[in-house]
XYZ file of C-alpha atoms in Angstrom:
708
model
C 100.539 97.646 59.671
C 103.544 96.539 57.665
C 103.559 92.789 57.011
C 106.557 90.550 56.412
C 107.089 86.809 56.594
C 109.801 84.766 58.225
C 110.969 81.832 56.094
C 111.554 78.706 58.193
C 113.442 75.917 56.347
C 111.769 72.504 56.569
C 114.849 70.793 58.001
C 114.348 72.652 61.264
C 111.162 70.710 61.959
C 112.577 67.931 64.099
C 112.523 66.940 67.741
C 115.379 67.357 70.155
C 116.031 66.516 73.778
C 114.866 68.684 76.647
C 115.699 68.210 80.274
C 112.624 67.010 82.159
C 113.949 68.303 85.457
C 113.967 72.034 84.824
C 112.978 73.930 87.994
C 110.141 76.424 88.037
C 111.216 80.019 87.603
C 107.555 81.096 87.638
C 104.577 79.046 88.845
C 100.971 80.131 89.260
C 98.226 77.554 89.890
C 95.421 80.052 90.626
C 94.611 77.850 93.614
C 92.467 80.335 95.570
C 94.914 80.303 98.476
C 96.170 83.605 97.162
C 94.645 86.879 98.240
C 92.414 89.369 96.465
C 90.313 87.072 94.306
C 87.739 89.800 93.662
C 86.786 90.530 90.081
C 88.699 93.219 88.232
C 86.518 94.993 85.702
C 87.490 97.299 82.848
C 85.524 98.956 80.076
C 85.972 95.878 77.897
C 86.754 92.883 80.116
C 86.380 91.128 83.438
C 89.036 89.009 85.141
C 88.801 86.938 88.300
C 90.168 83.827 89.947
C 87.885 80.997 91.075
C 88.147 77.257 91.761
C 91.732 77.008 90.584
C 91.164 78.856 87.298
C 91.874 82.352 86.036
C 88.765 83.547 84.191
C 88.734 86.093 81.381
C 85.500 87.478 79.932
C 85.731 89.704 76.871
C 82.759 92.084 76.970
C 83.809 93.797 73.755
C 84.868 91.379 71.006
C 86.493 94.221 69.143
C 88.998 94.791 71.939
C 91.133 91.662 72.457
C 93.944 92.187 74.927
C 97.058 90.728 76.508
C 97.156 89.812 80.189
C 100.749 89.383 81.329
C 102.947 88.959 84.371
C 106.635 89.726 84.908
C 108.654 86.544 84.382
C 111.863 87.101 82.422
C 113.339 84.411 80.208
C 117.056 84.073 79.592
C 116.872 83.406 75.878
C 120.344 81.848 75.885
C 119.180 79.053 78.192
C 116.742 76.184 77.825
C 113.184 76.977 78.929
C 109.651 75.548 78.901
C 106.511 77.709 78.999
C 103.157 75.968 79.402
C 99.530 76.549 80.298
C 96.167 74.808 80.069
C 93.368 76.925 78.545
C 89.727 76.363 77.659
C 87.925 78.866 75.436
C 84.278 79.700 74.814
C 83.548 81.126 71.375
C 80.358 83.072 70.807
C 78.277 81.783 67.915
C 79.245 83.421 64.660
C 82.021 85.448 66.277
C 85.705 85.245 65.413
C 88.239 84.922 68.178
C 91.580 83.539 69.253
C 93.344 82.620 72.443
C 96.780 81.413 73.545
C 100.155 82.382 74.960
C 102.410 85.389 74.675
C 106.040 85.505 75.822
C 108.962 87.907 75.617
C 106.249 90.567 75.881
C 107.219 94.222 75.916
C 103.980 95.790 74.729
C 100.953 94.878 72.631
C 102.875 95.928 69.516
C 106.103 94.133 70.464
C 105.789 90.505 71.521
C 105.624 86.809 70.511
C 102.270 85.012 70.137
C 101.098 81.373 69.881
C 97.284 81.161 69.441
C 94.350 79.040 68.245
C 91.255 80.508 66.547
C 87.579 79.535 66.415
C 88.273 77.399 63.327
C 90.628 75.095 65.257
C 93.672 76.568 63.547
C 96.908 77.649 65.229
C 99.231 80.503 64.369
C 102.642 81.689 65.570
C 103.885 85.200 64.938
C 105.930 88.109 66.233
C 105.117 91.781 66.406
C 108.062 94.164 66.583
C 107.279 97.854 67.017
C 104.042 97.275 65.099
C 105.627 95.230 62.325
C 103.961 91.834 61.862
C 106.361 88.892 61.327
C 104.770 85.512 60.550
C 106.433 82.356 61.833
C 103.610 80.099 60.612
C 100.225 81.334 59.345
C 96.875 79.784 60.224
C 97.272 76.001 60.060
C 94.989 73.173 61.190
C 95.805 72.224 64.757
C 94.833 68.597 64.236
C 92.917 68.603 67.526
C 89.831 66.417 67.643
C 86.518 68.239 68.249
C 86.302 66.935 71.805
C 89.869 68.132 72.438
C 89.214 71.534 70.913
C 86.118 72.065 73.064
C 87.951 71.113 76.255
C 91.086 72.300 77.996
C 94.027 72.616 75.591
C 97.584 72.325 76.825
C 99.879 74.887 75.201
C 103.599 74.274 75.525
C 106.623 76.113 74.153
C 110.097 74.589 74.485
C 113.392 76.174 73.550
C 116.918 74.743 73.593
C 120.006 74.658 71.393
C 118.737 77.502 69.202
C 115.443 75.756 68.365
C 111.901 76.541 69.548
C 109.194 73.847 69.507
C 105.435 74.355 69.872
C 103.047 71.726 71.274
C 99.274 71.341 71.641
C 98.069 68.616 74.009
C 101.543 67.097 74.001
C 101.818 66.834 70.200
C 104.484 68.906 68.473
C 102.971 71.222 65.872
C 105.919 73.303 64.720
C 109.655 73.954 65.135
C 111.682 76.986 64.135
C 114.859 78.858 64.864
C 115.007 80.514 68.271
C 112.721 83.539 68.419
C 114.101 86.721 69.943
C 112.530 88.049 73.116
C 111.486 91.679 73.436
C 110.518 92.084 77.076
C 110.225 90.421 80.469
C 106.591 89.330 80.578
C 104.634 86.147 79.867
C 100.899 85.569 79.770
C 97.859 85.284 77.558
C 96.459 86.657 74.327
C 92.755 87.011 75.170
C 90.548 87.262 72.085
C 87.524 85.387 73.450
C 86.122 84.223 76.780
C 88.534 81.733 78.342
C 89.783 80.197 81.547
C 93.367 79.157 82.354
C 94.246 76.460 84.898
C 97.904 77.351 85.398
C 100.862 79.188 83.928
C 104.329 77.669 84.346
C 107.741 78.830 83.245
C 110.570 76.353 83.788
C 114.161 77.466 83.475
C 117.316 76.913 85.474
C 118.391 80.409 86.510
C 120.778 79.055 89.135
C 120.631 78.200 92.804
C 118.809 80.606 95.094
C 121.243 82.165 97.578
C 119.223 83.101 100.652
C 120.393 85.973 102.855
C 121.044 85.208 106.512
C 118.864 88.232 107.306
C 115.889 86.412 105.746
C 115.355 84.949 109.230
C 114.490 88.446 110.456
C 111.193 88.393 108.553
C 108.651 86.306 110.430
C 105.326 86.803 108.647
C 103.806 88.634 105.689
C 100.262 89.949 105.573
C 98.288 92.414 103.508
C 98.056 95.970 104.845
C 94.315 96.531 104.970
C 93.213 99.786 103.375
C 89.768 100.773 102.155
C 90.830 101.359 98.551
C 89.668 100.610 95.026
C 90.226 96.867 94.535
C 91.461 97.385 90.975
C 94.102 99.943 91.920
C 97.786 99.303 92.506
C 99.379 100.484 95.742
C 103.107 100.924 95.408
C 106.194 102.492 96.953
C 105.447 102.481 100.713
C 107.567 104.835 102.822
C 107.237 105.320 106.564
C 107.916 108.602 108.363
C 110.873 108.700 110.742
C 108.588 108.601 113.778
C 107.000 105.396 112.474
C 103.465 106.786 112.728
C 102.655 107.597 109.080
C 102.952 105.545 105.917
C 103.082 107.225 102.504
C 102.353 105.337 99.287
C 101.303 105.862 95.685
C 97.920 104.702 94.448
C 97.725 103.978 90.725
C 94.250 103.753 89.217
C 94.262 102.675 85.598
C 91.599 102.829 82.947
C 92.444 99.479 81.401
C 90.750 100.450 78.162
C 93.047 103.453 77.888
C 96.333 102.749 79.627
C 97.541 106.325 79.159
C 94.787 107.496 81.496
C 96.451 105.932 84.534
C 96.598 108.383 87.408
C 99.022 108.067 90.299
C 98.163 109.850 93.512
C 100.210 110.237 96.656
C 98.386 108.936 99.736
C 99.152 108.609 103.404
C 97.697 106.686 106.342
C 98.385 106.496 110.048
C 100.218 103.489 111.493
C 99.891 102.004 114.958
C 102.582 100.093 116.855
C 101.396 96.802 115.335
C 101.832 98.062 111.783
C 98.092 98.481 111.171
C 96.948 101.327 108.931
C 94.237 103.822 109.839
C 92.238 106.106 107.577
C 94.061 107.224 104.485
C 94.327 110.643 102.896
C 94.872 111.279 99.188
C 96.838 114.361 98.208
C 95.406 116.386 95.362
C 98.068 117.526 92.909
C 97.179 120.932 91.535
C 99.263 120.728 88.354
C 97.943 119.423 85.072
C 99.674 116.476 83.449
C 101.568 115.242 86.469
C 102.897 111.721 85.877
C 104.397 109.155 88.207
C 104.247 111.296 91.331
C 106.280 108.807 93.326
C 108.326 109.660 96.411
C 112.049 108.954 96.493
C 112.581 109.997 100.109
C 110.491 110.280 103.263
C 108.815 113.720 103.504
C 110.421 116.111 105.983
C 109.550 119.658 107.016
C 106.711 119.823 104.504
C 109.000 118.926 101.592
C 108.053 116.083 99.259
C 110.605 114.799 96.760
C 109.104 113.076 93.720
C 110.784 111.252 90.836
C 109.813 110.985 87.167
C 107.490 113.965 87.359
C 106.373 115.848 84.259
C 104.280 118.902 85.022
C 102.657 121.800 83.245
C 101.028 124.897 84.629
C 99.917 127.900 82.617
C 101.716 126.452 79.595
C 104.901 126.248 81.641
C 106.276 122.734 81.123
C 108.986 120.869 82.994
C 110.872 117.761 81.876
C 110.676 114.477 83.748
C 113.167 114.590 86.605
C 113.302 114.748 90.407
C 111.545 117.689 92.039
C 111.050 118.984 95.561
C 107.511 120.178 96.298
C 106.474 122.255 99.301
C 103.059 121.283 100.627
C 101.084 124.229 101.976
C 98.425 122.128 103.665
C 96.004 122.368 100.764
C 98.188 122.164 97.661
C 101.727 121.788 96.363
C 103.699 124.905 95.506
C 105.590 125.137 92.218
C 108.521 122.748 92.677
C 112.262 123.102 92.634
C 114.100 120.735 90.370
C 116.842 119.108 92.440
C 118.360 116.723 89.926
C 120.145 118.387 87.026
C 123.121 117.363 84.955
C 126.426 119.022 85.808
C 126.946 122.015 83.460
C 129.444 121.416 80.694
C 128.957 117.660 80.559
C 127.583 116.027 77.434
C 123.820 115.565 77.283
C 124.386 112.129 75.756
C 124.374 109.270 78.239
C 126.466 106.363 77.004
C 124.863 103.008 77.601
C 121.366 104.262 78.412
C 118.710 103.185 75.921
C 120.629 104.523 72.913
C 122.829 107.422 71.905
C 119.786 109.669 71.407
C 118.899 109.668 75.089
C 119.369 112.921 76.975
C 120.092 112.670 80.662
C 117.424 114.942 82.104
C 114.662 113.435 79.978
C 115.251 109.823 80.967
C 112.291 107.777 82.068
C 112.954 107.120 85.747
C 111.025 104.145 87.020
C 111.891 104.510 90.724
C 114.813 105.591 92.863
C 116.218 106.550 96.242
C 118.768 108.940 97.752
C 121.736 108.190 99.968
C 122.204 110.067 103.239
C 122.535 113.794 102.588
C 121.296 113.246 99.016
C 124.896 112.846 97.828
C 124.034 109.886 95.599
C 120.835 109.105 93.726
C 120.205 105.467 92.721
C 117.467 104.812 90.200
C 116.100 102.273 87.730
C 116.012 103.101 84.043
C 115.473 101.441 80.675
C 118.742 99.838 79.691
C 118.309 98.755 76.084
C 117.149 99.988 72.713
C 113.559 100.063 71.504
C 113.558 96.302 70.877
C 113.725 95.277 74.519
C 112.420 97.071 77.574
C 114.419 96.159 80.664
C 115.510 98.039 83.752
C 118.993 98.440 85.211
C 120.125 100.303 88.319
C 122.274 103.433 87.976
C 123.851 105.998 90.298
C 124.534 109.710 89.864
C 126.730 111.707 92.242
C 126.130 115.189 93.582
C 128.481 117.796 92.127
C 126.773 121.016 93.201
C 123.680 122.433 94.867
C 121.289 120.649 92.515
C 123.615 119.145 89.944
C 124.639 115.534 89.542
C 127.170 113.635 87.456
C 126.658 111.374 84.491
C 124.969 108.075 85.379
C 127.082 105.070 86.295
C 125.712 101.529 86.127
C 125.891 99.693 89.439
C 127.634 96.909 87.560
C 127.035 93.325 86.381
C 126.832 91.850 89.878
C 123.674 93.882 90.571
C 122.257 94.274 87.066
C 121.015 91.009 85.554
C 119.558 90.028 82.189
C 116.102 90.915 83.580
C 114.608 93.934 85.322
C 116.489 95.320 88.327
C 114.574 98.101 90.042
C 112.968 99.541 93.196
C 116.209 100.363 95.061
C 116.121 101.044 98.793
C 119.343 102.114 100.514
C 119.756 101.677 104.259
C 121.114 104.582 106.377
C 124.606 103.012 106.335
C 124.723 103.886 102.586
C 126.084 100.386 101.952
C 123.198 97.951 102.291
C 121.029 97.992 99.172
C 117.704 96.228 98.778
C 116.239 95.970 95.290
C 113.815 93.895 93.242
C 114.879 91.723 90.334
C 113.428 89.098 88.036
C 116.834 88.232 86.617
C 118.468 86.744 89.720
C 117.363 83.270 90.954
C 114.194 83.597 92.984
C 110.834 82.224 94.052
C 108.598 84.224 91.697
C 108.459 86.665 88.843
C 110.296 89.375 90.776
C 111.965 88.957 94.182
C 113.576 91.258 96.729
C 117.357 90.918 97.108
C 120.023 92.472 99.325
C 123.603 93.398 98.418
C 126.377 95.389 100.113
C 128.584 98.044 98.584
C 132.235 97.000 98.792
C 133.990 100.269 97.922
C 133.391 103.913 97.033
C 132.988 103.390 93.292
C 129.347 102.267 93.733
C 130.019 99.668 91.031
C 131.495 96.938 93.250
C 128.867 94.989 95.190
C 128.522 91.674 96.990
C 126.551 88.906 95.289
C 122.812 89.654 95.686
C 121.066 87.396 98.192
C 117.377 86.520 98.162
C 115.309 87.597 101.190
C 113.622 84.209 101.276
C 110.107 82.746 100.885
C 108.494 84.780 103.664
C 109.226 88.012 101.775
C 109.098 86.658 98.227
C 106.110 84.851 96.742
C 105.198 83.350 93.360
C 104.548 86.668 91.638
C 106.022 90.200 91.813
C 107.518 91.579 95.052
C 108.580 95.215 94.775
C 109.292 98.479 96.629
C 110.810 96.994 99.783
C 111.187 99.496 102.647
C 112.495 99.199 106.231
C 111.499 102.190 108.403
C 113.832 103.740 110.952
C 111.385 102.825 113.723
C 108.924 100.008 114.343
C 108.889 96.256 114.075
C 107.627 95.995 110.505
C 108.982 96.331 106.977
C 106.684 97.206 104.090
C 106.478 96.377 100.397
C 104.198 96.059 97.377
C 103.362 92.627 96.065
C 101.150 90.800 93.592
C 101.234 87.864 95.971
C 97.577 87.304 95.518
C 96.339 88.597 92.183
C 97.276 88.851 88.545
C 98.886 92.249 87.980
C 97.297 93.822 91.070
C 99.849 95.280 93.511
C 98.856 95.636 97.158
C 100.730 96.883 100.198
C 102.037 94.277 102.619
C 103.649 94.452 106.038
C 106.405 92.112 107.194
C 106.727 91.382 110.894
C 110.401 91.587 111.823
C 112.431 89.852 114.475
C 113.986 92.726 116.401
C 116.051 90.342 118.557
C 118.652 89.541 115.939
C 121.156 86.831 116.744
C 124.682 86.344 115.426
C 126.146 82.891 116.122
C 129.873 82.146 116.233
C 130.767 78.488 116.549
C 133.690 76.156 115.988
C 135.969 73.561 117.549
C 139.040 73.990 119.760
C 141.652 71.631 118.296
C 144.976 70.355 119.624
C 147.118 70.866 116.569
C 149.602 68.207 117.660
C 146.974 65.463 117.561
C 144.450 67.166 115.235
C 141.807 66.123 117.755
C 139.405 68.239 119.835
C 140.852 69.648 123.071
C 138.339 68.763 125.844
C 138.224 71.136 128.783
C 139.670 74.085 126.861
C 138.370 77.468 127.908
C 137.384 79.923 125.181
C 136.129 83.490 125.350
C 135.253 86.368 123.012
C 136.636 89.823 123.784
C 134.958 92.859 122.216
C 137.847 94.848 120.722
C 135.903 98.099 121.078
C 134.728 97.852 124.686
C 137.572 95.525 125.821
C 134.983 93.435 127.665
C 134.385 89.684 127.592
C 130.970 89.217 125.938
C 130.773 85.417 125.975
C 132.780 82.461 127.279
C 132.517 78.721 127.791
C 134.447 75.536 128.600
C 134.277 73.012 125.771
C 133.256 69.394 126.272
C 134.541 66.165 124.731
C 133.786 67.317 121.197
C 135.735 70.564 121.630
C 132.763 72.511 120.230
C 131.871 76.014 121.323
C 129.025 78.374 120.417
C 128.657 82.083 121.194
C 125.255 83.789 120.801
C 125.840 87.113 122.515
C 127.795 88.822 119.746
C 126.760 91.866 117.710
C 128.348 93.220 114.524
C 131.904 94.282 115.335
C 135.463 93.000 115.796
C 136.329 90.401 118.444
C 139.408 88.631 119.759
C 138.647 84.979 120.450
C 141.001 83.443 123.042
C 141.268 79.695 123.625
C 143.320 78.246 126.495
C 144.099 74.783 127.788
C 146.741 74.686 130.460
C 149.545 76.864 129.182
C 148.477 76.284 125.592
C 146.638 79.231 124.127
C 145.814 80.894 120.853
C 143.934 83.971 119.723
C 142.159 84.770 116.477
C 140.426 87.918 115.266
C 136.837 87.557 114.083
C 134.837 90.282 112.319
C 131.076 89.867 112.676
C 129.183 91.585 109.863
C 125.527 92.601 109.826
C 124.763 90.255 106.948
C 126.666 87.231 108.309
C 124.515 85.647 110.990
C 126.342 82.341 111.234
C 130.146 82.182 111.399
C 132.342 79.136 111.955
C 135.949 79.389 113.150
C 138.075 76.593 114.563
C 140.799 77.590 117.040
C 144.053 75.614 116.979
C 146.160 75.122 120.106
C 149.684 74.636 118.796
C 152.120 72.232 120.542
C 155.083 73.594 122.471
C 158.357 73.397 120.533
C 161.991 74.047 121.465
C 162.849 77.735 121.272
C 159.246 78.821 121.620
C 158.465 81.604 124.091
C 155.324 82.119 126.115
C 154.319 85.138 128.181
C 152.587 84.116 131.404
C 149.476 86.249 131.759
C 148.110 87.395 135.107
C 151.446 87.132 136.980
C 151.681 89.939 139.545
C 154.127 91.024 142.257
C 154.163 93.559 145.037
C 155.377 96.923 143.600
C 159.204 96.991 143.408
C 159.286 93.618 145.205
C 159.485 89.974 144.178
C 156.781 88.470 146.395
C 154.236 86.739 144.125
C 150.616 87.813 144.660
C 148.051 85.042 145.205
C 146.161 86.083 142.034
C 149.096 84.616 140.086
C 148.793 81.119 141.503
C 146.236 79.735 138.954
C 148.484 80.666 136.040
C 151.572 79.160 137.704
C 149.604 76.008 138.548
C 148.862 75.575 134.827
C 152.591 75.730 134.048
C 153.401 73.269 136.834
C 150.743 70.829 135.626
C 152.081 71.077 132.063
C 155.621 70.279 133.230
C 154.365 67.379 135.339
C 152.613 65.919 132.282
C 155.618 66.550 129.999
C 158.641 65.404 132.047
C 161.152 65.940 129.252
C 160.380 69.674 129.060
C 163.082 72.090 130.292
C 162.456 75.824 130.598
C 164.240 79.117 131.194
C 162.325 81.850 133.039
C 162.945 85.459 131.932
C 161.992 88.367 134.172
C 161.319 91.852 132.690
C 160.426 95.220 134.175
C 159.115 98.441 132.677
C 161.025 101.727 132.457
C 161.259 103.527 135.824
C 163.572 105.851 137.767
C 165.231 103.172 139.925
C 168.234 102.589 137.659
C 169.570 99.705 135.594
C 171.085 97.623 138.420
C 167.947 97.824 140.554
C 165.762 96.604 137.669
C 168.155 93.799 136.680
C 168.175 92.574 140.286
C 164.391 92.955 140.647
C 163.624 91.054 137.427
C 166.140 88.311 138.383
C 164.562 87.849 141.828
C 161.089 87.703 140.302
C 162.190 85.007 137.816
C 163.762 83.119 140.721
C 160.502 83.398 142.710
C 158.634 81.734 139.841
C 161.233 78.940 139.797
C 160.834 78.414 143.543
C 157.033 78.142 143.144
C 157.399 75.452 140.457
C 159.952 73.490 142.534
C 157.556 73.608 145.476
C 154.972 72.025 143.164
C 157.257 69.046 142.515
C 159.164 70.154 139.425
C 162.851 69.128 139.582
C 165.147 72.111 140.013
C 167.455 70.910 137.249
C 164.730 71.440 134.651
C 164.563 75.174 135.354
C 166.980 78.071 134.806
C 166.234 81.786 135.068
C 167.487 85.252 134.055
C 166.598 88.878 134.701
C 166.733 91.536 131.935
C 165.400 94.627 133.707
C 163.979 97.034 131.122
C 166.592 96.198 128.465
C 164.229 94.111 126.267
C 160.966 96.058 126.057
C 158.129 94.879 123.825
C 156.709 98.407 123.609
C 159.066 101.349 123.206
C 156.624 104.246 123.120
C 155.745 106.729 125.868
C 152.212 105.511 126.477
C 151.989 104.462 130.139
C 149.427 101.706 129.490
C 151.612 100.239 126.766
C 154.720 100.529 128.935
C 153.059 98.467 131.665
C 152.969 95.481 129.296
C 156.779 95.376 129.442
C 156.457 94.063 133.019
C 156.193 90.380 132.348
C 157.396 86.859 133.059
C 158.304 84.952 129.913
C 158.956 81.223 129.570
C 161.461 79.918 127.004
C 161.073 76.208 126.231
C 164.527 74.689 125.831
C 163.487 71.129 125.074
């Protein structure tokens, strides 16, 4: 291994101020309330959680290891990483223990450790190159401190990193670069850790309104190897079968991980039955992970690399036909469009070729027109995932990748996309957006057809997201449960979970009806919501003294909200979106002013006559009451007819008589005759000039002009 040393000038060893109110961005207390506390055993170690501690036993002293969890750090912001660890050194054996952060791999990370001689050391490893920050130096811990629980703390702010043991600063240096998105432990001897905290202000958590749809989260019980990871749940369209990938890793030899496709039956309560593991009949298959629900015996896998009879295929997306006993040789369904450059700008580096990219996970849009996937987004120094899209250009060819953009892609890992059937609502996991744990599930909506313009991601809330990693979110087409993979229960061990959903979704529209003249609530106003698609009233109410209204019978769609008080009225258009569960709109009733016109609704006459039908009386009573309350108001009544074959004179006379009939009604109600004039216009002033009969009927109207 190549060795080099990092010179740290002495003047950087000073103390500086840190905020003491940083929120937790990752918090694990190993408090035994989590699930899956069984021991995980490898060829060289054992790990388990008990009595509020995470225990590590190193069975082979020659094989120290790192145990890490996803928890990204924004290196441009202040952060605090801390843990409390107690070690047990075997007599005569060397060893070390401590923290690692900015971890990408065992050969690319940062390390802060103590050895059996009570010395501490800080160093970096970058692609196998050792970089010393400070070599073995006495920790200054008293023997009783060294033999007990030692508090490790790392603080970074204003370009400086400080290192503490039991609250005493031991070293300061320039900010150390981060390589990856994991934090955890360097285990070089038996040890137990009481907690692991990362504090950093990543911003306020924005919780999605749809988070209320998820009522409870519980593990999906399957009789599987406790040390395996179960990922990527997908439910068949009939809701009766769940598919998932089981990953069994030889922790002594990570490359020997095997991923197998499995399936299990599901009942109506989201409980799994016996599972079946598919046997892949190709040598060297990697990451056999579904990207769409199997249909008609076809299974579409991503990131597959296969060989058979020395015939090799690159990693890509393939469609396999299952014969009932084995998979037939697949068809590659994701190729780059011919003639386009093999170089993918912005992916990993300029040496990357499109069809050999390392897909982590992905999903198709409806009709497989768009493929969204997660992929490494930086050079060899930092391993992080961003979301990309490619667009179908031919039978099996797709365009160059396009990043989903900075709203979706954060400084951390953004992965595990799941696209709803509307091709607009995207769920994904991220450890770079503000959340409750190391990786949370978020939802965003596509705003246009570029696939790069998205709404701000919203967190699905604490029922879905726990203190650790929450990944591979999936909502089936049928059933009352969503499914996901989560480490909500054990260090690095992913299990399948089911989420009970509220199928009776509720959208609430509320507000206040306000008299704009007084800017006060309008008691007694009537308000209703008209569905613009069905033309039906879906909810209505009469407001009380506060003027407040609330509608709970709406669904996503467009509505006309109509408020009325006497002859005062107003309408507004409200669009209810799937993701907006609570909307607030006030409705203003504007005062009557001189010159203002008002069409009286629900005024009807006998055909070709001027006798007023009784159904019109409530509307005319409102006008009479308004004029009684406002004695200085004078009005002119205009009568209008629609186009017919009776001639101009007939329609002028008819509309004049109808306007006169309205005047007579008001006079009979006690309104002085001198306050009212009237005119008839026949069909000379239509509102609608087209040929549509329904539209033409709206030209038959009585209109009030307020003169004073």
